[in-house]
Coordinates of C-alpha atoms and ligand atoms in Angstrom, one line a residue:
M1 CA 14.8 -14.5 0.6
T2 CA 14.3 -10.9 1.6
D3 CA 11.7 -10.1 3.6
L4 CA 10.2 -7.3 3.5
T5 CA 8.2 -6.8 6.7
A6 CA 11.2 -5.0 8.8
F7 CA 12.1 -2.6 6.3
V8 CA 8.2 -1.9 6.6
E9 CA 7.9 -1.8 10.8
R10 CA 10.9 0.3 10.3
E11 CA 9.8 3.2 7.5
R12 CA 6.3 3.1 8.2
S13 CA 5.5 5.9 9.2
R14 CA 7.7 7.9 6.8
L15 CA 6.4 5.8 3.8
L16 CA 3.0 7.1 5.5
A17 CA 3.7 10.7 5.2
D18 CA 5.6 11.0 1.8
L19 CA 2.7 9.7 0.8
S20 CA 0.3 11.3 2.7
D21 CA 2.6 14.3 0.7
W22 CA 1.8 12.9 -3.0
L23 CA -1.7 12.3 -2.5
S24 CA -1.9 16.2 -0.6
I25 CA -1.0 17.3 -4.5
P26 CA -4.8 17.7 -6.3
S27 CA -3.7 16.1 -9.4
V28 CA -7.5 16.2 -11.3
S29 CA -6.5 15.7 -15.0
T30 CA -9.5 16.3 -16.4
L31 CA -10.2 19.5 -14.8
P32 CA -8.0 23.1 -16.9
E33 CA -7.0 24.6 -13.1
H34 CA -5.4 21.6 -12.2
A35 CA -2.4 21.3 -14.9
A36 CA 0.4 22.4 -12.8
D37 CA -0.9 20.1 -9.9
C38 CA -0.5 17.4 -12.4
R39 CA 2.7 18.1 -13.3
R40 CA 3.9 18.7 -9.4
A41 CA 2.9 15.0 -9.3
A42 CA 4.3 13.9 -11.6
E43 CA 8.2 15.0 -10.7
W44 CA 7.1 14.3 -6.8
I45 CA 7.2 10.0 -8.4
A46 CA 10.1 11.7 -11.1
A47 CA 12.4 12.9 -7.7
R48 CA 11.4 9.1 -6.0
L49 CA 12.2 7.2 -8.4
G50 CA 15.1 9.3 -9.1
K51 CA 16.4 8.8 -5.6
L52 CA 16.4 5.5 -6.2
G53 CA 18.6 5.0 -9.3
F54 CA 16.3 4.9 -11.9
R55 CA 16.3 7.0 -15.1
V56 CA 13.5 8.9 -15.7
D57 CA 12.6 10.6 -18.8
T58 CA 9.4 13.0 -18.8
I59 CA 7.2 12.5 -21.8
E60 CA 5.6 15.5 -22.9
T61 CA 2.0 15.2 -24.2
D62 CA -1.1 17.7 -25.4
R63 CA -2.2 17.5 -21.7
H64 CA 0.0 16.1 -18.8
P65 CA 3.1 14.1 -18.9
I66 CA 4.1 10.2 -18.6
L67 CA 6.8 9.4 -17.1
W68 CA 8.8 6.6 -17.8
A69 CA 11.6 5.1 -16.1
E70 CA 14.5 2.7 -16.0
G71 CA 16.0 1.0 -13.1
P72 CA 19.4 0.2 -13.6
A73 CA 20.2 -2.7 -15.6
V74 CA 20.1 -6.7 -14.7
P75 CA 22.1 -8.9 -17.4
G76 CA 20.0 -12.2 -17.6
A77 CA 17.4 -11.0 -15.6
P78 CA 13.5 -10.9 -17.0
T79 CA 11.9 -7.9 -16.9
V80 CA 9.0 -6.2 -16.0
L81 CA 6.9 -3.3 -16.7
C82 CA 4.9 -1.8 -14.4
Y83 CA 1.5 0.4 -15.0
G84 CA -0.3 3.3 -13.1
H85 CA -1.5 6.5 -13.2
Y86 CA -1.2 10.1 -11.0
D87 CA -3.7 11.3 -12.1
V88 CA -7.3 11.5 -9.9
Q89 CA -10.9 11.7 -10.1
P90 CA -12.5 15.1 -9.4
P91 CA -13.1 14.7 -5.5
D92 CA -17.1 15.9 -6.0
P93 CA -19.3 15.8 -3.9
L94 CA -17.4 17.8 -2.0
N95 CA -20.0 17.7 1.1
E96 CA -19.9 14.8 1.6
W97 CA -16.1 14.1 2.7
I98 CA -15.6 13.5 6.5
T99 CA -11.9 14.9 5.9
P100 CA -11.4 16.8 2.8
P101 CA -10.0 15.6 -0.4
F102 CA -6.1 16.6 -0.5
Q103 CA -5.7 17.0 3.6
P104 CA -5.0 13.0 4.2
T105 CA -6.3 11.4 6.9
V106 CA -6.0 8.6 9.3
R107 CA -9.0 7.3 10.5
N108 CA -9.5 3.6 11.9
G109 CA -6.2 1.8 10.2
K110 CA -7.5 3.7 7.0
I111 CA -6.2 6.6 4.9
Y112 CA -8.4 8.5 3.1
A113 CA -8.0 11.4 0.5
R114 CA -8.6 11.3 -3.3
G115 CA -6.3 9.0 -5.0
T116 CA -5.3 6.9 -2.2
A117 CA -6.5 3.4 -4.1
D118 CA -7.0 4.9 -7.7
D119 CA -4.1 5.0 -8.1
K120 CA -1.9 6.5 -6.2
G121 CA -1.2 4.6 -3.4
Q122 CA -1.5 1.2 -5.3
V123 CA 2.0 3.2 -7.1
F124 CA 3.2 4.1 -4.1
C125 CA 2.9 0.8 -3.2
V126 CA 5.2 -0.8 -5.5
V127 CA 7.8 1.4 -5.7
S128 CA 8.2 1.2 -2.0
A129 CA 8.6 -2.1 -2.6
L130 CA 11.5 -1.8 -4.7
E131 CA 12.4 0.8 -2.8
G132 CA 12.7 -1.7 0.1
L133 CA 14.9 -4.2 -2.2
S134 CA 17.1 -2.0 -3.3
R135 CA 17.8 -0.2 0.2
A136 CA 18.3 -4.0 1.6
N137 CA 20.1 -5.7 -1.2
G138 CA 22.2 -2.9 -2.6
R139 CA 20.9 -3.4 -6.1
L140 CA 17.5 -5.0 -7.5
P141 CA 16.7 -8.4 -8.7
L142 CA 15.4 -7.4 -12.2
N143 CA 15.0 -5.1 -14.8
V144 CA 12.0 -2.5 -13.9
R145 CA 10.3 -0.1 -16.1
L146 CA 7.8 1.9 -15.2
L147 CA 4.8 3.6 -17.2
I148 CA 3.1 6.2 -15.1
E149 CA 1.0 8.5 -17.1
G150 CA -1.3 11.5 -15.5
E151 CA -4.5 11.3 -18.4
E152 CA -6.2 7.8 -16.7
E153 CA -8.9 9.3 -16.0
V154 CA -9.3 10.9 -19.1
G155 CA -8.6 8.3 -22.0
S156 CA -5.1 7.9 -21.8
K157 CA -5.1 9.9 -25.6
G158 CA -1.0 11.3 -24.8
L159 CA 0.3 7.5 -23.9
T160 CA -1.7 5.9 -26.7
K161 CA 0.0 8.4 -29.1
F162 CA 3.3 7.5 -27.2
L163 CA 3.1 3.7 -27.7
T164 CA 1.6 3.4 -30.8
A165 CA 4.4 5.4 -31.8
E166 CA 6.8 3.0 -29.6
P167 CA 5.7 0.0 -29.6
D168 CA 9.1 -1.1 -28.3
R169 CA 8.3 0.4 -24.8
T170 CA 5.9 -2.6 -24.0
R171 CA 8.7 -5.4 -24.2
A172 CA 8.9 -7.1 -21.6
D173 CA 8.6 -10.5 -20.0
A174 CA 5.7 -9.2 -18.2
V175 CA 3.6 -6.1 -17.4
L176 CA 1.9 -5.5 -14.1
V177 CA -1.2 -2.8 -14.3
T178 CA -1.8 -2.4 -10.1
D179 CA -4.9 0.0 -11.3
V180 CA -7.7 -2.5 -9.9
H181 CA -8.2 -4.1 -6.7
M182 CA -8.2 -7.9 -5.1
V183 CA -12.1 -9.5 -4.8
A184 CA -12.4 -9.6 -1.4
P185 CA -10.6 -9.0 1.9
G186 CA -7.9 -12.2 2.2
Y187 CA -8.8 -12.6 -1.4
P188 CA -6.3 -12.1 -3.8
S189 CA -7.6 -11.8 -7.7
V190 CA -5.9 -11.3 -10.9
D191 CA -8.4 -9.7 -14.1
A192 CA -9.0 -12.1 -16.6
A193 CA -10.8 -9.0 -18.3
L194 CA -11.5 -5.4 -18.1
R195 CA -14.6 -3.7 -19.8
G196 CA -14.4 -1.0 -22.4
I197 CA -15.9 2.6 -23.1
V198 CA -17.6 4.5 -25.5
H199 CA -17.9 7.8 -23.5
A200 CA -19.6 10.4 -25.5
E201 CA -22.4 13.1 -24.9
I202 CA -25.7 13.8 -26.8
H203 CA -26.6 17.1 -27.2
V204 CA -31.0 18.3 -28.5
R205 CA -31.7 21.2 -29.6
T206 CA -35.0 22.3 -30.6
L207 CA -35.5 26.0 -30.7
K208 CA -33.8 29.0 -31.0
S209 CA -34.2 29.9 -27.6
D210 CA -36.2 28.5 -24.5
L211 CA -39.5 30.1 -24.6
H212 CA -42.1 31.0 -21.9
S213 CA -44.2 27.0 -21.1
G214 CA -47.9 28.7 -21.1
L215 CA -47.5 30.9 -24.1
Y216 CA -45.7 28.0 -26.1
G217 CA -46.5 24.9 -24.2
G218 CA -48.3 22.1 -25.8
A219 CA -47.1 23.2 -29.7
A220 CA -43.3 23.6 -29.5
P221 CA -41.2 21.2 -28.8
N222 CA -39.3 20.8 -25.1
A223 CA -35.8 19.5 -25.4
I224 CA -35.1 18.1 -22.6
E225 CA -38.2 15.6 -23.2
T226 CA -36.5 15.0 -26.9
L227 CA -33.4 14.1 -24.8
W228 CA -35.6 11.0 -22.6
H229 CA -37.4 9.8 -25.3
L230 CA -34.7 9.7 -27.2
L231 CA -32.7 8.2 -24.2
E232 CA -35.7 5.3 -23.5
R233 CA -35.3 4.7 -26.8
L234 CA -31.1 3.8 -26.0
K235 CA -32.3 1.3 -23.4
G236 CA -34.8 -0.2 -21.8
P237 CA -36.1 -0.3 -18.3
D238 CA -35.0 -4.8 -18.8
G239 CA -31.7 -3.1 -18.8
K240 CA -31.6 -4.3 -22.6
I241 CA -29.5 -1.6 -24.7
R242 CA -31.2 -0.9 -27.7
V243 CA -28.5 0.0 -30.0
P244 CA -29.0 -2.2 -32.7
G245 CA -26.2 -4.5 -33.2
I246 CA -24.6 -4.1 -29.8
Y247 CA -24.7 -7.0 -29.0
G248 CA -23.0 -9.1 -32.2
R249 CA -19.7 -9.4 -30.7
V250 CA -20.6 -10.1 -26.8
K251 CA -19.3 -13.4 -26.2
R252 CA -20.2 -15.4 -22.8
P253 CA -18.4 -16.3 -20.7
S254 CA -17.4 -19.8 -20.6
A255 CA -19.1 -22.6 -18.4
K256 CA -15.6 -23.1 -16.1
E257 CA -15.4 -19.7 -15.7
L258 CA -19.2 -18.8 -14.8
K259 CA -18.4 -21.7 -12.5
A260 CA -15.7 -20.7 -11.4
W261 CA -17.6 -17.2 -9.4
K262 CA -19.9 -18.8 -8.0
A263 CA -17.4 -19.7 -5.5
L264 CA -16.0 -16.1 -5.1
P265 CA -16.6 -15.0 -2.1
I266 CA -19.0 -12.3 -3.2
K267 CA -22.6 -12.3 -3.3
E268 CA -25.5 -10.6 -4.0
K269 CA -26.9 -9.9 -1.2
G270 CA -23.9 -8.0 0.1
F271 CA -23.0 -6.5 -3.5
R272 CA -26.5 -4.8 -3.3
A273 CA -25.9 -3.4 0.8
E274 CA -22.7 -2.5 -0.5
A275 CA -24.2 -0.6 -3.6
G276 CA -27.0 0.7 -0.6
A277 CA -29.5 -0.1 -3.4
K278 CA -33.0 -1.9 -1.8
A279 CA -32.7 -4.3 -5.2
L280 CA -30.4 -4.6 -7.8
N281 CA -32.0 -4.3 -11.5
G282 CA -30.9 -4.6 -15.0
E283 CA -30.6 -7.9 -17.3
T284 CA -31.6 -10.2 -14.2
K285 CA -31.6 -13.0 -16.1
F286 CA -28.2 -13.1 -15.5
S287 CA -26.1 -13.4 -11.9
F288 CA -24.5 -10.2 -11.4
L289 CA -21.2 -11.4 -11.9
E290 CA -21.8 -11.7 -15.3
R291 CA -24.3 -8.5 -15.6
I292 CA -21.3 -5.9 -13.7
W293 CA -18.3 -8.0 -15.5
A294 CA -19.4 -9.7 -19.0
R295 CA -22.0 -7.8 -20.2
P296 CA -22.2 -4.2 -22.1
T297 CA -23.6 -1.0 -20.1
L298 CA -25.3 2.0 -20.9
E299 CA -25.3 4.4 -18.3
V300 CA -26.7 8.2 -18.1
H301 CA -24.3 9.7 -15.8
G302 CA -25.2 13.3 -15.8
I303 CA -28.0 15.4 -17.6
V304 CA -28.2 19.4 -18.5
G305 CA -30.7 21.7 -19.0
G306 CA -33.2 23.6 -18.4
F307 CA -34.4 25.8 -14.8
T308 CA -32.7 23.9 -11.9
G309 CA -32.0 27.2 -10.0
A310 CA -34.0 28.0 -6.6
G311 CA -37.6 28.3 -7.2
A312 CA -40.2 28.3 -9.9
K313 CA -39.9 28.8 -13.5
T314 CA -42.1 28.4 -16.9
V315 CA -40.0 27.7 -19.4
I316 CA -39.7 25.3 -22.7
P317 CA -35.8 24.3 -22.3
A318 CA -34.4 24.8 -25.8
E319 CA -31.6 23.0 -25.6
A320 CA -30.7 19.6 -23.1
T321 CA -27.6 17.4 -23.2
A322 CA -26.6 14.3 -21.3
K323 CA -23.5 12.9 -20.9
I324 CA -23.7 9.1 -21.3
S325 CA -21.1 6.1 -21.6
L326 CA -21.4 1.7 -22.9
R327 CA -18.8 -0.4 -21.3
L328 CA -17.5 -2.9 -23.9
V329 CA -16.9 -6.6 -23.5
P330 CA -15.2 -9.0 -25.2
D331 CA -14.9 -9.0 -28.2
Q332 CA -16.8 -5.5 -29.1
R333 CA -14.9 -2.5 -30.2
A334 CA -15.0 0.2 -29.4
K335 CA -15.0 2.1 -33.2
E336 CA -18.0 -0.2 -33.8
V337 CA -19.3 0.4 -30.8
A338 CA -19.3 4.4 -31.2
A339 CA -20.6 3.7 -34.7
Q340 CA -23.8 2.3 -33.6
L341 CA -24.8 4.7 -31.1
R342 CA -24.0 7.4 -33.7
R343 CA -26.4 5.3 -36.3
A344 CA -29.1 4.6 -33.6
V345 CA -29.5 8.5 -32.1
Q346 CA -29.9 9.8 -35.4
R347 CA -32.8 6.9 -36.6
A348 CA -34.1 7.8 -32.5
A349 CA -33.7 11.5 -33.4
P350 CA -37.0 13.9 -34.0
K351 CA -37.1 15.4 -37.4
Y352 CA -37.8 18.9 -35.7
A353 CA -34.8 18.2 -33.3
D354 CA -31.0 18.5 -34.0
V355 CA -29.0 16.0 -32.3
T356 CA -25.0 15.4 -32.3
V357 CA -23.3 12.7 -31.2
T358 CA -19.8 13.8 -29.5
I359 CA -17.5 10.5 -28.8
L360 CA -15.1 12.3 -25.3
S361 CA -13.1 8.9 -25.2
Q362 CA -13.2 5.5 -26.2
S363 CA -11.2 2.3 -25.8
D364 CA -11.5 -1.5 -26.5
P365 CA -12.2 -4.3 -23.5
V366 CA -9.6 -6.1 -22.3
Q367 CA -9.0 -9.9 -22.1
T368 CA -5.5 -11.2 -20.6
P369 CA -4.6 -15.0 -20.4
L370 CA -3.8 -15.9 -17.6
D371 CA -1.7 -19.2 -18.2
A372 CA 2.0 -17.1 -18.2
W373 CA 4.2 -17.9 -16.5
P374 CA 4.7 -14.4 -14.6
F375 CA 1.3 -15.5 -12.9
E376 CA 2.6 -18.6 -11.0
V377 CA 4.9 -16.7 -9.6
L378 CA 2.3 -13.7 -8.3
D379 CA 0.2 -16.9 -7.4
R380 CA 3.1 -17.6 -4.8
A381 CA 4.0 -14.8 -3.5
Y382 CA 1.0 -13.7 -2.8
R383 CA 0.2 -17.3 -1.0
E384 CA 3.6 -16.5 1.0
V385 CA 2.8 -12.9 1.7
W386 CA -1.2 -13.4 1.5
K387 CA -1.6 -17.3 2.7
R388 CA -4.1 -17.1 -0.2
G389 CA -3.6 -18.3 -3.7
I390 CA -4.8 -15.7 -6.4
S391 CA -9.0 -16.0 -8.0
P392 CA -9.3 -14.9 -11.2
I393 CA -11.8 -12.9 -11.8
R394 CA -13.2 -9.9 -14.0
S395 CA -13.6 -6.3 -13.7
G396 CA -16.5 -4.1 -14.8
G397 CA -14.3 -1.0 -14.7
S398 CA -11.4 0.3 -17.7
I399 CA -7.9 0.9 -18.5
P400 CA -7.9 2.4 -21.9
I401 CA -4.3 1.9 -22.3
V402 CA -3.9 -2.0 -21.4
P403 CA -5.1 -3.0 -25.5
L404 CA -1.7 -1.3 -26.1
L405 CA 0.3 -2.7 -23.4
Q406 CA -0.8 -5.7 -24.6
Q407 CA 0.7 -5.2 -28.1
R408 CA 4.1 -6.7 -27.6
K409 CA 2.8 -10.2 -26.2
A410 CA 3.8 -9.8 -23.0
P411 CA 1.4 -10.9 -20.5
V412 CA -0.8 -8.8 -18.2
L413 CA -0.8 -8.9 -14.7
L414 CA -3.8 -7.0 -13.5
T415 CA -4.0 -6.9 -9.5
G416 CA -3.6 -5.2 -7.2
I417 CA -4.1 -4.7 -3.1
G418 CA -7.4 -2.0 -3.2
L419 CA -10.4 -3.7 -2.0
P420 CA -13.8 -3.4 -3.0
D421 CA -15.2 -1.1 -0.8
D422 CA -12.6 1.6 -1.3
G423 CA -15.4 3.9 -2.5
L424 CA -13.3 5.1 -6.1
H425 CA -14.7 7.9 -7.7
G426 CA -16.5 8.4 -4.8
P427 CA -16.4 10.5 -1.3
N428 CA -14.3 9.8 0.9
E429 CA -12.0 7.4 -1.5
K430 CA -9.7 5.4 1.0
L431 CA -7.2 2.5 1.2
N432 CA -6.5 0.2 4.2
L433 CA -3.2 0.7 5.7
D434 CA -2.7 -3.1 6.4
Q435 CA -3.5 -3.6 3.0
L436 CA -0.5 -1.2 1.8
W437 CA 2.4 -2.4 4.2
K438 CA 1.3 -6.5 3.5
G439 CA 1.2 -5.2 -0.5
I440 CA 4.7 -3.7 0.1
V441 CA 5.8 -7.0 1.5
L442 CA 3.7 -8.8 -1.4
F443 CA 5.6 -7.1 -4.9
G444 CA 8.7 -6.9 -3.2
R445 CA 8.3 -10.8 -3.2
F446 CA 7.2 -11.2 -6.5
F447 CA 9.6 -9.0 -7.6
E448 CA 12.5 -10.9 -5.9
L449 CA 11.3 -14.5 -7.3
I450 CA 10.1 -13.4 -11.1
G451 CA 14.8 -12.4 -10.6
D452 CA 14.8 -15.9 -9.8
R453 CA 13.9 -17.0 -13.1
R454 CA 17.3 -16.0 -15.2
R455 CA 16.7 -16.6 -18.8
Ligands
LIG1 N1 -8.7 2.1 -11.6 C1 -10.0 2.4 -12.3 C2 -10.7 1.5 -13.2 C3 -10.7 0.0 -12.3 C4 -11.1 -0.2 -11.3 C5 -11.2 -1.2 -12.9 C6 -11.4 -1.0 -10.3 C7 -10.5 -2.7 -12.3 C8 -11.3 -2.3 -10.8 C9 -9.5 3.6 -13.5 O1 -8.9 4.5 -13.3 C10 -10.6 4.0 -13.7 O2 -11.6 4.4 -13.5 N2 -10.8 3.9 -14.9 C11 -12.1 4.6 -16.0 C12 -11.2 5.3 -17.1 C13 -12.0 6.2 -18.3 C14 -12.7 7.8 -17.6 C15 -11.6 6.1 -19.7 C16 -13.4 4.1 -15.6 O3 -13.2 2.7 -15.8 O4 -14.5 4.9 -15.6
LIG2 MN1 -7.3 3.6 -11.9
LIG3 MN1 -10.6 5.9 -11.9

C-alpha cells in the first residue's frame, strides 16, 4: 500500500508554489481577451503531465484547446478517465476580493484565487496524486486518461463536438469527475444527479430609439416595462415556472432518496445563513434540498437597458435585454425546454414589441446510478483517508459534458474535495489546503485500489 502522506509532507511547499503558478494565469474562457491565457493554462498542465510520462494531445476547438493525456499502459489493469477544466469564471466583482483574484494568497490555511476550487485546484489534486504514486513506485497502478477542457464555464461546445465524433474516448472502467464538492466538512459525498441548463437571452425592442419620457410617456411603449411584465409571465412569486409543459418530465426523487437527505449534515438554517439571506423563498412546499437539487428553476442573471449612469435622465428606453437560465432536472430534456421557453416568450410578447430569444448554451440533466463497483472502491478510499464513507447527494450545478461522458456506459463518479463555502464564481473563491493535501492521499489510494482490481 502506498501512503502518499509522506509525499505530501515532503513536497507541500513546492506543490503549493506550483498550484499558485497555475492559478495566476487568468484563463477566463468567456472573455475573448483572455484566449491566450486559456492556451497558456492548458500548456501549463500539459507540461506537468508530460513530465509525469503522460502522452499529451492538444485538441483544437473553435475556442480553447482540449487536452487528452494518457498514462503509460498498464496491461490487465482497469482504466480510469479523469475529467476536469482549466477555464475559470470572470473574477467580478473585483473590488470585493481581499487579495487580487489572480494573485493566489494563503490565509488561515486556505488558498484564495479564482479557480482554486473550480476547478484548477481539484485537477491539480488528482494530478498530484498521480505524481505521488509514480514517484513512490516508479509506475502507476492503473491505466489513466485525463480529459481537461477550457470551455466548461461556457457550455463545453468544443468538447461536445470532439466526444460526439470520437465516442470511444469515453470507454473506461470508471470516469472520475472532480468538479463538484463534498456536502460538508468531514462528509465525503458522491452526486447521484446534476441539473442541466438552458441559458438564454431575451431581447425586447419597442421603439426605433429612446424617447423623452415627458413628451411620449403614457402612450409610447417602454422596453424595460415590457420586459418585466414578460418575465413575470415566465415565473410567479410562488417560485413556480409558468412556461407551459415545463414540469411534464420532472421526476420526483424516490422516497428513499428524500429520506436519506434528511440525515445529511446540512440543514435549512445553516444553508440560509451561508447564503446570507434573511429567508429562503421558492416552492416552499418542497424541502430546500429538493428545491436546489431536484426542481427546475428559472433565474434572471442580469438586465441591461435604459439609463444607469450617475444622475438623472428622463427617457423611455427602446430596448432591453434579460440574461436568464433554467436549471433542469431528470428527466427533462434541454432541447425540449429551449423550445418551450421560446413558445412561452412569444406567447407573452405584446403585439407592439419585437421580442427575440437567443439560446446561449444548453445541456441535459444527469442522473448516475451509484451501484457499480468503482463506487465501492471510492467509498473504501474515503473511509481509510477521511474516516467516513460516501454520502449520496445531488448537486444543483451543471457540468455540460457529463451526459456524453456516460455514452459508453462507464460509471461516472462525481466527487470532489472542495467545500460548500468555497465561493465558486464569487469573490474570494478559496480552497482549504487541508482538503487539498488529504485529497491527494485520497485519490492516490483510490487509484491504487482500482489498480488492485485486475480484470
Ligand atoms: N463545477 C461547476 C458545477 C458544480 C459545482 C457542480 C458544484 C456541482 C457542484 C461548474 O464549473 C459550473 O459552474 N458549471 C456551470 C455550467 C454552465 C456555465 C454551462 C454552472 O453550473 O453554472
Ligand atoms: Mn467547475
Ligand atoms: Mn464553474
